[in-house]
Coordinates of C-alpha atoms and ligand atoms in Angstrom, one line a residue:
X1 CA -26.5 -127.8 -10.1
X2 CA -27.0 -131.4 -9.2
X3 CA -29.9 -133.5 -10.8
X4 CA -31.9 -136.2 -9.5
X5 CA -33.7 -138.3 -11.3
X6 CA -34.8 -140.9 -8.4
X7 CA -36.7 -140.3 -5.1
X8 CA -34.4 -142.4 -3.0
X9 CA -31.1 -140.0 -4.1
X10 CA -32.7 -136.9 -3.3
X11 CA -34.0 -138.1 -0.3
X12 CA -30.3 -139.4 0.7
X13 CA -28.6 -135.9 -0.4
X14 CA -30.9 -133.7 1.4
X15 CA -30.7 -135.5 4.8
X16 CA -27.1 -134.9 4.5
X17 CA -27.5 -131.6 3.6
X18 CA -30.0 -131.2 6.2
X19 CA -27.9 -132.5 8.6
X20 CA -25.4 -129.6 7.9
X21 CA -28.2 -127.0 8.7
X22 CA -29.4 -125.9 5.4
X23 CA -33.0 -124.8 4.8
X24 CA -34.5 -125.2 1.5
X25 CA -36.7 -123.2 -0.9
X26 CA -38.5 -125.8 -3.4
X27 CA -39.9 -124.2 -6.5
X28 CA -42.5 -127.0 -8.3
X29 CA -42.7 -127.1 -12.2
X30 CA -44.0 -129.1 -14.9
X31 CA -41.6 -127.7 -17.2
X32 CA -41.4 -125.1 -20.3
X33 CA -39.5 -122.8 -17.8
X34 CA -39.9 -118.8 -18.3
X35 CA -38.8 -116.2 -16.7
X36 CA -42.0 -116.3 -14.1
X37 CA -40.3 -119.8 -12.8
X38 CA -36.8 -118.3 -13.1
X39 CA -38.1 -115.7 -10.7
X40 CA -39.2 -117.7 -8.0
X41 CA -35.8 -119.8 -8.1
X42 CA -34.0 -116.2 -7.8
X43 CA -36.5 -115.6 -4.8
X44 CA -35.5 -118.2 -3.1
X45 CA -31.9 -118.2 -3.2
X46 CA -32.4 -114.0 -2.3
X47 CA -33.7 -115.4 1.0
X48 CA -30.7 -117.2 1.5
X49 CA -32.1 -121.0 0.8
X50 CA -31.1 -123.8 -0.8
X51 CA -32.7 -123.7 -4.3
X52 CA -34.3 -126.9 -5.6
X53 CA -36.7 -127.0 -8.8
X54 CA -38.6 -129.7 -9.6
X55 CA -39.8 -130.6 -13.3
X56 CA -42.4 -133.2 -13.5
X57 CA -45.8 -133.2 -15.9
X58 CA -47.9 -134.4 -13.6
X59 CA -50.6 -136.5 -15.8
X60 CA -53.2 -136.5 -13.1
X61 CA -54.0 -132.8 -12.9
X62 CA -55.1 -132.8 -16.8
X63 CA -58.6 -133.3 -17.0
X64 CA -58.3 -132.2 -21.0
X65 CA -55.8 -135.5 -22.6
X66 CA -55.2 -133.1 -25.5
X67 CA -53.8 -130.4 -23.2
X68 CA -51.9 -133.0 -21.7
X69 CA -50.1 -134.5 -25.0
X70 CA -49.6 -131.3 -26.1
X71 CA -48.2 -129.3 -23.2
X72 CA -44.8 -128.5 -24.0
X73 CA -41.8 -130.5 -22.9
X74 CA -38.7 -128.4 -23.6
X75 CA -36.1 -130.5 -21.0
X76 CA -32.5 -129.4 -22.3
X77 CA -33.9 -125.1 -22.5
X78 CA -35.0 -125.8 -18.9
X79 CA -32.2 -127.0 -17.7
X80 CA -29.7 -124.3 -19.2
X81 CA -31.9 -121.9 -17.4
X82 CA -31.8 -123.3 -14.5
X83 CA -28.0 -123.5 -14.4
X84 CA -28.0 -119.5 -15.9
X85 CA -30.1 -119.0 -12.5
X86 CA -27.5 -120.9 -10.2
X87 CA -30.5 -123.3 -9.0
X88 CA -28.6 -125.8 -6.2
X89 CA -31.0 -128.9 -7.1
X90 CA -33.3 -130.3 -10.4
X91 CA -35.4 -133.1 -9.5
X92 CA -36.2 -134.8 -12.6
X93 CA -38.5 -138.2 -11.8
X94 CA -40.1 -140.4 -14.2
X95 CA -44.1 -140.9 -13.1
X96 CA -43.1 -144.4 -11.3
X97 CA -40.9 -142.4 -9.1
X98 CA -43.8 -139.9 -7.7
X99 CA -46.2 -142.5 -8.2
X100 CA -44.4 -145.8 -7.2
X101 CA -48.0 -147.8 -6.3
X102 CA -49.9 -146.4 -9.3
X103 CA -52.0 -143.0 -9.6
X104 CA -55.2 -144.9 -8.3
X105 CA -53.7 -146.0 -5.1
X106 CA -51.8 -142.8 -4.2
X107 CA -53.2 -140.2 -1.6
X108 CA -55.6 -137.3 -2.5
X109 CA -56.9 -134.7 -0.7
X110 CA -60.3 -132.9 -1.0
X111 CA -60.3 -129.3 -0.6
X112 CA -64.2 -129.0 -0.7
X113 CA -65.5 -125.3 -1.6
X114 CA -62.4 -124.6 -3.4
X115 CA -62.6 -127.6 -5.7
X116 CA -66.3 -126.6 -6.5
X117 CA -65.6 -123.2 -7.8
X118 CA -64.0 -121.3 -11.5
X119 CA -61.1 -123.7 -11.8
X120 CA -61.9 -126.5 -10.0
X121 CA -65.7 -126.1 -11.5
X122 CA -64.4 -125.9 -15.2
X123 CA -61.6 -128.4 -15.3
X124 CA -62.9 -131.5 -13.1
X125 CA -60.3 -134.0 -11.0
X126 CA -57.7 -130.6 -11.7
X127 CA -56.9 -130.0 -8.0
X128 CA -56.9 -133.4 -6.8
X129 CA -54.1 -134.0 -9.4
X130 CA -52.4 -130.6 -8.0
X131 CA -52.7 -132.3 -4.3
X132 CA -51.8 -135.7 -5.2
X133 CA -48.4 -134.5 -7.1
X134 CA -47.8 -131.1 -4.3
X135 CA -48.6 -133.7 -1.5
X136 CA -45.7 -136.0 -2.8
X137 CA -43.5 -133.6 -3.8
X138 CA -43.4 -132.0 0.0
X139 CA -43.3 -135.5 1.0
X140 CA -40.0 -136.4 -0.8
X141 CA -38.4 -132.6 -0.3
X142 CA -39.6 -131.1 2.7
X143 CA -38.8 -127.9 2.2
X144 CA -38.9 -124.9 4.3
X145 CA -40.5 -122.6 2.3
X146 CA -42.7 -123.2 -1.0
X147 CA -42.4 -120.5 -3.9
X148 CA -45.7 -120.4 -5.9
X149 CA -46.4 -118.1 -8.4
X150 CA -49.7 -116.1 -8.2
X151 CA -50.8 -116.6 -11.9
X152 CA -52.1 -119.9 -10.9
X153 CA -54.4 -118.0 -7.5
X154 CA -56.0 -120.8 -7.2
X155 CA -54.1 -123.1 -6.7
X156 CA -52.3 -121.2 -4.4
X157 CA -55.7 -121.1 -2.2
X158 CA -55.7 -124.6 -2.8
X159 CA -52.0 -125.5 -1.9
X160 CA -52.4 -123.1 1.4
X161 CA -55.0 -125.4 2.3
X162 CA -53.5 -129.0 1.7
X163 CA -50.2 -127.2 4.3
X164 CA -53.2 -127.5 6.7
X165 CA -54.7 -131.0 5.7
X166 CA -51.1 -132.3 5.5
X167 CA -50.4 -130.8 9.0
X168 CA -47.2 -129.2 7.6
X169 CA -47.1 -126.1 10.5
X170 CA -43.5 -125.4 9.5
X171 CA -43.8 -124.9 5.8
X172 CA -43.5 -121.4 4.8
X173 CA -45.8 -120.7 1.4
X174 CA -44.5 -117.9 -0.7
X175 CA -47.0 -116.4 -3.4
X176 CA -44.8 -114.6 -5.5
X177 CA -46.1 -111.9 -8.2
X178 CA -47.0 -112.4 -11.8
X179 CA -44.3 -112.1 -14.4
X180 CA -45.9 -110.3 -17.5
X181 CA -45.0 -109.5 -20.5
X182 CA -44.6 -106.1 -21.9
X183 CA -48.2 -105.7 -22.9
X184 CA -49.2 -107.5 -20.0
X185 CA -49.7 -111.0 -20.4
X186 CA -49.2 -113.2 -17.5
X187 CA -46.1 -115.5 -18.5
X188 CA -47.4 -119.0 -19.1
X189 CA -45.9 -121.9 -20.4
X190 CA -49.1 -122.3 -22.5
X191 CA -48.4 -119.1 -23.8
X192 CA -46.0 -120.1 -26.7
X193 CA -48.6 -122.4 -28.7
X194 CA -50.6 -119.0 -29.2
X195 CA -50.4 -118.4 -33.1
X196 CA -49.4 -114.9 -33.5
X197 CA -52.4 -113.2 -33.9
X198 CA -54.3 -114.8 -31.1
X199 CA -50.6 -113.8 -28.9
X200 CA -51.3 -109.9 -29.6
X201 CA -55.1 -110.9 -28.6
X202 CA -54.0 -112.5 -25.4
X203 CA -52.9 -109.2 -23.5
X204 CA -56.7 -108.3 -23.6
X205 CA -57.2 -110.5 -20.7
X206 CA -54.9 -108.5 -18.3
X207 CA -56.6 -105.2 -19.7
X208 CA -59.2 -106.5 -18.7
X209 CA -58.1 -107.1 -14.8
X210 CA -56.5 -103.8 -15.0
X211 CA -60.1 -102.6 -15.9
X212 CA -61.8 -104.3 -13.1
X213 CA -58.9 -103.3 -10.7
X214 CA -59.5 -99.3 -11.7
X215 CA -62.7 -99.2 -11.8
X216 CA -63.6 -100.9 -7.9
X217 CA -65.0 -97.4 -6.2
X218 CA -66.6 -96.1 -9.8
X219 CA -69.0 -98.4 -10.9
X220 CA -70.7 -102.0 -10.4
X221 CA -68.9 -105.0 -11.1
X222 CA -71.8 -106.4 -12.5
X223 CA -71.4 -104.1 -15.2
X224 CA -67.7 -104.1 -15.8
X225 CA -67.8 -107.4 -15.9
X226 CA -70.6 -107.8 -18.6
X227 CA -67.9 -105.1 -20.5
X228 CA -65.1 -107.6 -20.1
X229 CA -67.4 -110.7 -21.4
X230 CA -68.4 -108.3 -24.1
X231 CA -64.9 -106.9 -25.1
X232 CA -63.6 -110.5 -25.1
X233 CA -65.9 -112.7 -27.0
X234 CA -66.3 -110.0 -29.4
X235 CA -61.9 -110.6 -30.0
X236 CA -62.8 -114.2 -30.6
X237 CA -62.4 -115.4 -27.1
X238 CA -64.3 -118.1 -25.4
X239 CA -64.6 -116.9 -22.3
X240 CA -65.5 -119.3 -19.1
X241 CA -65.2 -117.1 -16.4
X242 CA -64.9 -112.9 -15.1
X243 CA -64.7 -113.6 -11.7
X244 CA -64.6 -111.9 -8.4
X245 CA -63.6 -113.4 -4.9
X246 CA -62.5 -112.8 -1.7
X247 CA -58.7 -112.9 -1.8
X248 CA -58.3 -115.3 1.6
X249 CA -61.4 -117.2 1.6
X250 CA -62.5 -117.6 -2.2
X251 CA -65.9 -116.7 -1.5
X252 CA -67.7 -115.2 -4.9
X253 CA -68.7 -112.2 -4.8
X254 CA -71.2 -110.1 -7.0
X255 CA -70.1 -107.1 -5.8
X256 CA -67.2 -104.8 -5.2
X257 CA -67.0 -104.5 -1.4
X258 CA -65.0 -101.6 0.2
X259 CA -62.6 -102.5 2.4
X260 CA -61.9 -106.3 1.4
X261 CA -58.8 -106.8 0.4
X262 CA -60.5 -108.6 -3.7
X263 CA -59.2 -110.9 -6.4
X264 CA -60.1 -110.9 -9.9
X265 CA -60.1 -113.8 -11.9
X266 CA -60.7 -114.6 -15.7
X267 CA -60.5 -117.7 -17.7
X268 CA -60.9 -117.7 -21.6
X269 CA -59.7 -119.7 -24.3
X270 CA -58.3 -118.7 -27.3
X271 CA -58.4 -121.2 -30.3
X272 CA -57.3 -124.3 -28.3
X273 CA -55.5 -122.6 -25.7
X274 CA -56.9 -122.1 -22.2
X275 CA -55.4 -118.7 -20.6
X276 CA -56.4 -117.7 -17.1
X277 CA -54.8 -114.3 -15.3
X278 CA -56.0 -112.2 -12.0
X279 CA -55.2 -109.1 -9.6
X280 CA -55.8 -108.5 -6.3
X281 CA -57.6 -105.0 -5.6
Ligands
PAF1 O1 -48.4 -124.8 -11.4 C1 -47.8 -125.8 -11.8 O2 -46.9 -125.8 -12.7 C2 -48.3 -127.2 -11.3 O3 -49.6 -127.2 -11.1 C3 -47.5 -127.7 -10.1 C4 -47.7 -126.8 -8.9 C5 -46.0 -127.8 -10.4 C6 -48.0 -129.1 -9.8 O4 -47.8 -130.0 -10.8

């Protein structure tokens, strides 16, 4: 595995690379690597790409400072992973290589309706940090195909829809499925500053979803989701959001509709972490 730490060396090896005909697969991280990101690195070199991972904790996509400070940097672990997984590239950049001319003065997108709803409603400035850092980092790469993993719906929406802003008809988007745990947790790299008990507590959130999912041609999701709000903020969870959306356009719905093709989306915290999970039905 090669690593870059600079823009201007990446950029020089993969026109080279380029030149001989490779297409790449870029997997974007902020780091704390589990076996959700390992996936999508494995996806991408099963469809024959060049692999290249990114780590960067992108400051400007935290609207909570604490979450920030305290997200977890685990650099060396990464990195043996990465080399377990056979990953081609790491791009490693300080902040003043993705944002030579400042924060302020590099571009942002706006993604309207998506950046007014469930994520982009609770954590404020979130996606325009997620568009300024994806927007740069398909700048500097170019990749042919982009491997995102669903955990993070959302965003995926939202990165779909910055490939249109940015004009990028080429780039293929991959939404790759949710690595879980055994008892069902989505794998997060938020997930290891649970405390114990409040880890065993987390799989309620995908019980939840599975709930949600079953229950779509037997009941009202009105009600199922009062059960969920119920179920979890009587386990000590402070829940923001039991959500349900169109799966292509976002759209909110307060119903289960037969025949569209649904997501479901919740967002709790527990103690000071902030856990968010969904399945399509
Ligand atoms: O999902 C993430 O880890 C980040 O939001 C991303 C896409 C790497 C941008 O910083």
């Amino acid at each position: 595995m090669v690593v870059f730490k600079t823009t201007s060396d990446l950029a020089f090896y993969l026109k080279n690379k380029k030149a001989e005909g490779i297409k790449i697969g870029f997997v974007p991280t902020m780091g704390a690597l589990h076996s959700g990101h390992i996936s999508l690195v494995n996806r991408a070199k099963a469809d024959g790409l060049f692999s290249i991972c990114s780590i960067f904790l992108n400051p400007t996509q935290f609207n909570d400072k604490k979450d920030f400070e305290k997200y977890p940097v685990t650099t060396n672990e990464d990195i043996a992973l990465l080399l377990e997984a056979d990953c081609d590239v790491l791009f490693l950049p300080q902040v003043s290589e993705i944002y030579p001319d400042g924060t302020e003065n590099t571009k942002t997108y706006d993604f309207g309706y998506l950046d007014t709803i469930l994520e982009g409603a609770n954590r404020p400035g979130h996606f325009k940090g997620v568009g300024q850092v994806v927007g740069r980092l398909l700048e500097i790469v170019q990749p042919d195909t982009l491997y995102l993993g669903q955990k993070d719906y959302q965003q995926c929406m939202v990165i779909s829809k910055l490939k249109q802003v940015m004009g990028l008809d080429e780039l293929n988007i991959a939404i790759c499925a949710t690595m879980r745990e055994a008892d069902g947790l989505a794998m997060s790299s938020r997930n290891r500053r649970l405390t114990e008990p409040n880890r065993t507590l987390a799989a309620i959130i995908y019980q939840c979803l599975v709930s949600i999912q079953a229950k779509r041609d037997v009941a009202s999701f009105a009600v199922v989701k009062k059960e969920c709000f119920d179920l979890m903020n009587r386990k000590g969870f402070e829940t923001e959001y039991v959500a349900l959306a169109d799966a292509s356009t976002m759209d909110l719905l307060d119903e289960y509709e037969p025949g569209r093709q649904m997501v479901a989306l919740i967002a709790a915290k527990l103690g000071e972490i902030r856990l968010i999970d969904n399945i399509l039905l």
